[in-house]
Structure formats: C-alpha cells, structure tokens
Amino acid sequence: MKGLDEDITKMLVSQEPAQEAYSEFLTQLPIDEDGDYVYPSTFSGAYLDEETYALCIALTDCSDDVQEQYDHFFSDPSIVVYKEAEPFRKL
C-alpha cells in the first residue's frame, strides 16, 4: 500500500499547478446575477491533461492574439496548453 500512497501523492502534487492556474482563471471572470461564471465567448472548456498534468483550455479560436489574451489570466502561462474546440453549449 505504501507504494500506491506515494504514487497518489505524487500525482496530486503534479496536478497542483494546473489546478491553481484554473482557480486563478475563475477568480478573474465576472459572475452573472444567477451566480454563474461569465466565460469569454471563445472559451469552450478546460481539462487536465492526464499525461502531462497541464491545464488544457479549449478555445473556439486558437489564434495567437486570442491565446495572448488568455495568457493574461495566468501568472504562469507555461502551465496552460490551448486546444482548438467547438463552441461551448450550455445544457
């Protein structure tokens, strides 16, 4: 069990920079009257890359200009990877 505990601890520690970056992103978003985040129109989602533990931000426009705009949300943009995606649709 000790090896498994160490593996889990290592995985959790590896995820921390991406989790902190996502929290940093959320704290800069406006919140609407219903208490929901108001995401930029180019935002389509976010996820943690299971192999690199990078924060992946899915964008409907991955142009350099848009990526540069998103870089300003993060104190360390090197943790973030931008991916081209379809527009986000609320359910």
mmCIF file with all atom_site columns, C-alpha atoms in Angstrom:
data_model
loop_
_atom_site.group_PDB
_atom_site.id
_atom_site.type_symbol
_atom_site.label_atom_id
_atom_site.label_alt_id
_atom_site.label_comp_id
_atom_site.label_asym_id
_atom_site.label_entity_id
_atom_site.label_seq_id
_atom_site.pdbx_PDB_ins_code
_atom_site.Cartn_x
_atom_site.Cartn_y
_atom_site.Cartn_z
_atom_site.occupancy
_atom_site.B_iso_or_equiv
_atom_site.pdbx_formal_charge
_atom_site.auth_seq_id
_atom_site.auth_comp_id
_atom_site.auth_asym_id
_atom_site.auth_atom_id
_atom_site.pdbx_PDB_model_num
ATOM 1  C CA . MET A 1 1  ? 0.000   0.000  0.000   1.00 0.00 ? 1  MET A CA 1
ATOM 2  C CA . LYS A 1 2  ? 2.878   2.364  0.698   1.00 0.00 ? 2  LYS A CA 1
ATOM 3  C CA . GLY A 1 3  ? 3.892   2.454  -2.999  1.00 0.00 ? 3  GLY A CA 1
ATOM 4  C CA . LEU A 1 4  ? 0.293   3.210  -4.023  1.00 0.00 ? 4  LEU A CA 1
ATOM 5  C CA . ASP A 1 5  ? 0.043   6.024  -1.471  1.00 0.00 ? 5  ASP A CA 1
ATOM 6  C CA . GLU A 1 6  ? 3.283   7.505  -2.776  1.00 0.00 ? 6  GLU A CA 1
ATOM 7  C CA . ASP A 1 7  ? 2.027   7.294  -6.371  1.00 0.00 ? 7  ASP A CA 1
ATOM 8  C CA . ILE A 1 8  ? -1.226  9.028  -5.469  1.00 0.00 ? 8  ILE A CA 1
ATOM 9  C CA . THR A 1 9  ? 0.616   11.733 -3.544  1.00 0.00 ? 9  THR A CA 1
ATOM 10 C CA . LYS A 1 10 ? 2.980   12.298 -6.489  1.00 0.00 ? 10 LYS A CA 1
ATOM 11 C CA . MET A 1 11 ? 0.024   12.533 -8.894  1.00 0.00 ? 11 MET A CA 1
ATOM 12 C CA . LEU A 1 12 ? -1.811  15.041 -6.676  1.00 0.00 ? 12 LEU A CA 1
ATOM 13 C CA . VAL A 1 13 ? 1.285   17.193 -6.291  1.00 0.00 ? 13 VAL A CA 1
ATOM 14 C CA . SER A 1 14 ? 1.829   17.114 -10.072 1.00 0.00 ? 14 SER A CA 1
ATOM 15 C CA . GLN A 1 15 ? -1.719  18.370 -10.629 1.00 0.00 ? 15 GLN A CA 1
ATOM 16 C CA . GLU A 1 16 ? -1.446  21.328 -8.243  1.00 0.00 ? 16 GLU A CA 1
ATOM 17 C CA . PRO A 1 17 ? -0.019  23.901 -10.708 1.00 0.00 ? 17 PRO A CA 1
ATOM 18 C CA . ALA A 1 18 ? -2.822  23.259 -13.222 1.00 0.00 ? 18 ALA A CA 1
ATOM 19 C CA . GLN A 1 19 ? -5.491  23.324 -10.519 1.00 0.00 ? 19 GLN A CA 1
ATOM 20 C CA . GLU A 1 20 ? -4.123  26.584 -9.149  1.00 0.00 ? 20 GLU A CA 1
ATOM 21 C CA . ALA A 1 21 ? -3.996  28.066 -12.662 1.00 0.00 ? 21 ALA A CA 1
ATOM 22 C CA . TYR A 1 22 ? -7.650  27.157 -13.244 1.00 0.00 ? 22 TYR A CA 1
ATOM 23 C CA . SER A 1 23 ? -8.648  28.685 -9.908  1.00 0.00 ? 23 SER A CA 1
ATOM 24 C CA . GLU A 1 24 ? -6.705  31.800 -10.864 1.00 0.00 ? 24 GLU A CA 1
ATOM 25 C CA . PHE A 1 25 ? -8.635  31.919 -14.160 1.00 0.00 ? 25 PHE A CA 1
ATOM 26 C CA . LEU A 1 26 ? -12.001 31.580 -12.416 1.00 0.00 ? 26 LEU A CA 1
ATOM 27 C CA . THR A 1 27 ? -11.291 34.345 -9.901  1.00 0.00 ? 27 THR A CA 1
ATOM 28 C CA . GLN A 1 28 ? -10.897 36.815 -12.783 1.00 0.00 ? 28 GLN A CA 1
ATOM 29 C CA . LEU A 1 29 ? -14.197 36.005 -14.504 1.00 0.00 ? 29 LEU A CA 1
ATOM 30 C CA . PRO A 1 30 ? -17.307 38.086 -13.922 1.00 0.00 ? 30 PRO A CA 1
ATOM 31 C CA . ILE A 1 31 ? -20.288 36.426 -12.259 1.00 0.00 ? 31 ILE A CA 1
ATOM 32 C CA . ASP A 1 32 ? -23.825 36.978 -13.519 1.00 0.00 ? 32 ASP A CA 1
ATOM 33 C CA . GLU A 1 33 ? -26.949 37.675 -11.436 1.00 0.00 ? 33 GLU A CA 1
ATOM 34 C CA . ASP A 1 34 ? -27.567 33.913 -11.078 1.00 0.00 ? 34 ASP A CA 1
ATOM 35 C CA . GLY A 1 35 ? -24.106 33.378 -9.610  1.00 0.00 ? 35 GLY A CA 1
ATOM 36 C CA . ASP A 1 36 ? -22.708 31.690 -12.731 1.00 0.00 ? 36 ASP A CA 1
ATOM 37 C CA . TYR A 1 37 ? -19.330 32.486 -14.249 1.00 0.00 ? 37 TYR A CA 1
ATOM 38 C CA . VAL A 1 38 ? -19.412 34.538 -17.447 1.00 0.00 ? 38 VAL A CA 1
ATOM 39 C CA . TYR A 1 39 ? -16.813 32.927 -19.684 1.00 0.00 ? 39 TYR A CA 1
ATOM 40 C CA . PRO A 1 40 ? -15.210 34.674 -22.649 1.00 0.00 ? 40 PRO A CA 1
ATOM 41 C CA . SER A 1 41 ? -17.004 33.953 -25.933 1.00 0.00 ? 41 SER A CA 1
ATOM 42 C CA . THR A 1 42 ? -14.008 31.965 -27.220 1.00 0.00 ? 42 THR A CA 1
ATOM 43 C CA . PHE A 1 43 ? -13.916 29.648 -24.168 1.00 0.00 ? 43 PHE A CA 1
ATOM 44 C CA . SER A 1 44 ? -15.171 26.128 -24.792 1.00 0.00 ? 44 SER A CA 1
ATOM 45 C CA . GLY A 1 45 ? -13.976 24.277 -21.695 1.00 0.00 ? 45 GLY A CA 1
ATOM 46 C CA . ALA A 1 46 ? -10.988 23.202 -19.643 1.00 0.00 ? 46 ALA A CA 1
ATOM 47 C CA . TYR A 1 47 ? -9.481  19.913 -18.562 1.00 0.00 ? 47 TYR A CA 1
ATOM 48 C CA . LEU A 1 48 ? -6.355  18.420 -17.038 1.00 0.00 ? 48 LEU A CA 1
ATOM 49 C CA . ASP A 1 49 ? -4.079  16.504 -19.413 1.00 0.00 ? 49 ASP A CA 1
ATOM 50 C CA . GLU A 1 50 ? -3.709  13.099 -17.756 1.00 0.00 ? 50 GLU A CA 1
ATOM 51 C CA . GLU A 1 51 ? -0.161  12.570 -19.033 1.00 0.00 ? 51 GLU A CA 1
ATOM 52 C CA . THR A 1 52 ? 1.482   15.980 -18.633 1.00 0.00 ? 52 THR A CA 1
ATOM 53 C CA . TYR A 1 53 ? -0.807  17.440 -15.944 1.00 0.00 ? 53 TYR A CA 1
ATOM 54 C CA . ALA A 1 54 ? -1.034  20.648 -17.970 1.00 0.00 ? 54 ALA A CA 1
ATOM 55 C CA . LEU A 1 55 ? -4.181  22.743 -17.831 1.00 0.00 ? 55 LEU A CA 1
ATOM 56 C CA . CYS A 1 56 ? -5.791  22.484 -21.268 1.00 0.00 ? 56 CYS A CA 1
ATOM 57 C CA . ILE A 1 57 ? -8.033  25.378 -22.262 1.00 0.00 ? 57 ILE A CA 1
ATOM 58 C CA . ALA A 1 58 ? -10.311 24.615 -25.192 1.00 0.00 ? 58 ALA A CA 1
ATOM 59 C CA . LEU A 1 59 ? -10.895 27.653 -27.405 1.00 0.00 ? 59 LEU A CA 1
ATOM 60 C CA . THR A 1 60 ? -13.074 28.216 -30.427 1.00 0.00 ? 60 THR A CA 1
ATOM 61 C CA . ASP A 1 61 ? -10.337 30.495 -31.771 1.00 0.00 ? 61 ASP A CA 1
ATOM 62 C CA . CYS A 1 62 ? -6.745  29.443 -31.108 1.00 0.00 ? 62 CYS A CA 1
ATOM 63 C CA . SER A 1 63 ? -5.152  32.369 -32.915 1.00 0.00 ? 63 SER A CA 1
ATOM 64 C CA . ASP A 1 64 ? -2.028  33.874 -31.364 1.00 0.00 ? 64 ASP A CA 1
ATOM 65 C CA . ASP A 1 65 ? -3.984  37.018 -30.464 1.00 0.00 ? 65 ASP A CA 1
ATOM 66 C CA . VAL A 1 66 ? -6.614  35.078 -28.514 1.00 0.00 ? 66 VAL A CA 1
ATOM 67 C CA . GLN A 1 67 ? -4.024  32.917 -26.765 1.00 0.00 ? 67 GLN A CA 1
ATOM 68 C CA . GLU A 1 68 ? -2.189  36.068 -25.735 1.00 0.00 ? 68 GLU A CA 1
ATOM 69 C CA . GLN A 1 69 ? -5.420  37.450 -24.269 1.00 0.00 ? 69 GLN A CA 1
ATOM 70 C CA . TYR A 1 70 ? -5.868  34.268 -22.228 1.00 0.00 ? 70 TYR A CA 1
ATOM 71 C CA . ASP A 1 71 ? -2.239  34.281 -21.082 1.00 0.00 ? 71 ASP A CA 1
ATOM 72 C CA . HIS A 1 72 ? -3.086  37.388 -19.052 1.00 0.00 ? 72 HIS A CA 1
ATOM 73 C CA . PHE A 1 73 ? -5.393  35.290 -16.849 1.00 0.00 ? 73 PHE A CA 1
ATOM 74 C CA . PHE A 1 74 ? -2.436  33.260 -15.565 1.00 0.00 ? 74 PHE A CA 1
ATOM 75 C CA . SER A 1 75 ? 0.600   34.217 -13.512 1.00 0.00 ? 75 SER A CA 1
ATOM 76 C CA . ASP A 1 76 ? 2.426   31.296 -15.184 1.00 0.00 ? 76 ASP A CA 1
ATOM 77 C CA . PRO A 1 77 ? 1.004   30.722 -18.685 1.00 0.00 ? 77 PRO A CA 1
ATOM 78 C CA . SER A 1 78 ? 3.566   27.977 -19.337 1.00 0.00 ? 78 SER A CA 1
ATOM 79 C CA . ILE A 1 79 ? 1.262   25.612 -17.399 1.00 0.00 ? 79 ILE A CA 1
ATOM 80 C CA . VAL A 1 80 ? -1.504  26.161 -19.963 1.00 0.00 ? 80 VAL A CA 1
ATOM 81 C CA . VAL A 1 81 ? -1.966  24.438 -23.328 1.00 0.00 ? 81 VAL A CA 1
ATOM 82 C CA . TYR A 1 82 ? -4.560  25.795 -25.749 1.00 0.00 ? 82 TYR A CA 1
ATOM 83 C CA . LYS A 1 83 ? -6.640  23.393 -27.844 1.00 0.00 ? 83 LYS A CA 1
ATOM 84 C CA . GLU A 1 84 ? -8.959  24.140 -30.766 1.00 0.00 ? 84 GLU A CA 1
ATOM 85 C CA . ALA A 1 85 ? -12.563 23.198 -29.943 1.00 0.00 ? 85 ALA A CA 1
ATOM 86 C CA . GLU A 1 86 ? -16.172 23.572 -30.924 1.00 0.00 ? 86 GLU A CA 1
ATOM 87 C CA . PRO A 1 87 ? -18.183 26.344 -29.237 1.00 0.00 ? 87 PRO A CA 1
ATOM 88 C CA . PHE A 1 88 ? -19.358 25.558 -25.708 1.00 0.00 ? 88 PHE A CA 1
ATOM 89 C CA . ARG A 1 89 ? -23.106 24.994 -25.371 1.00 0.00 ? 89 ARG A CA 1
ATOM 90 C CA . LYS A 1 90 ? -24.939 25.217 -22.070 1.00 0.00 ? 90 LYS A CA 1
ATOM 91 C CA . LEU A 1 91 ? -27.220 22.289 -21.363 1.00 0.00 ? 91 LEU A CA 1
#
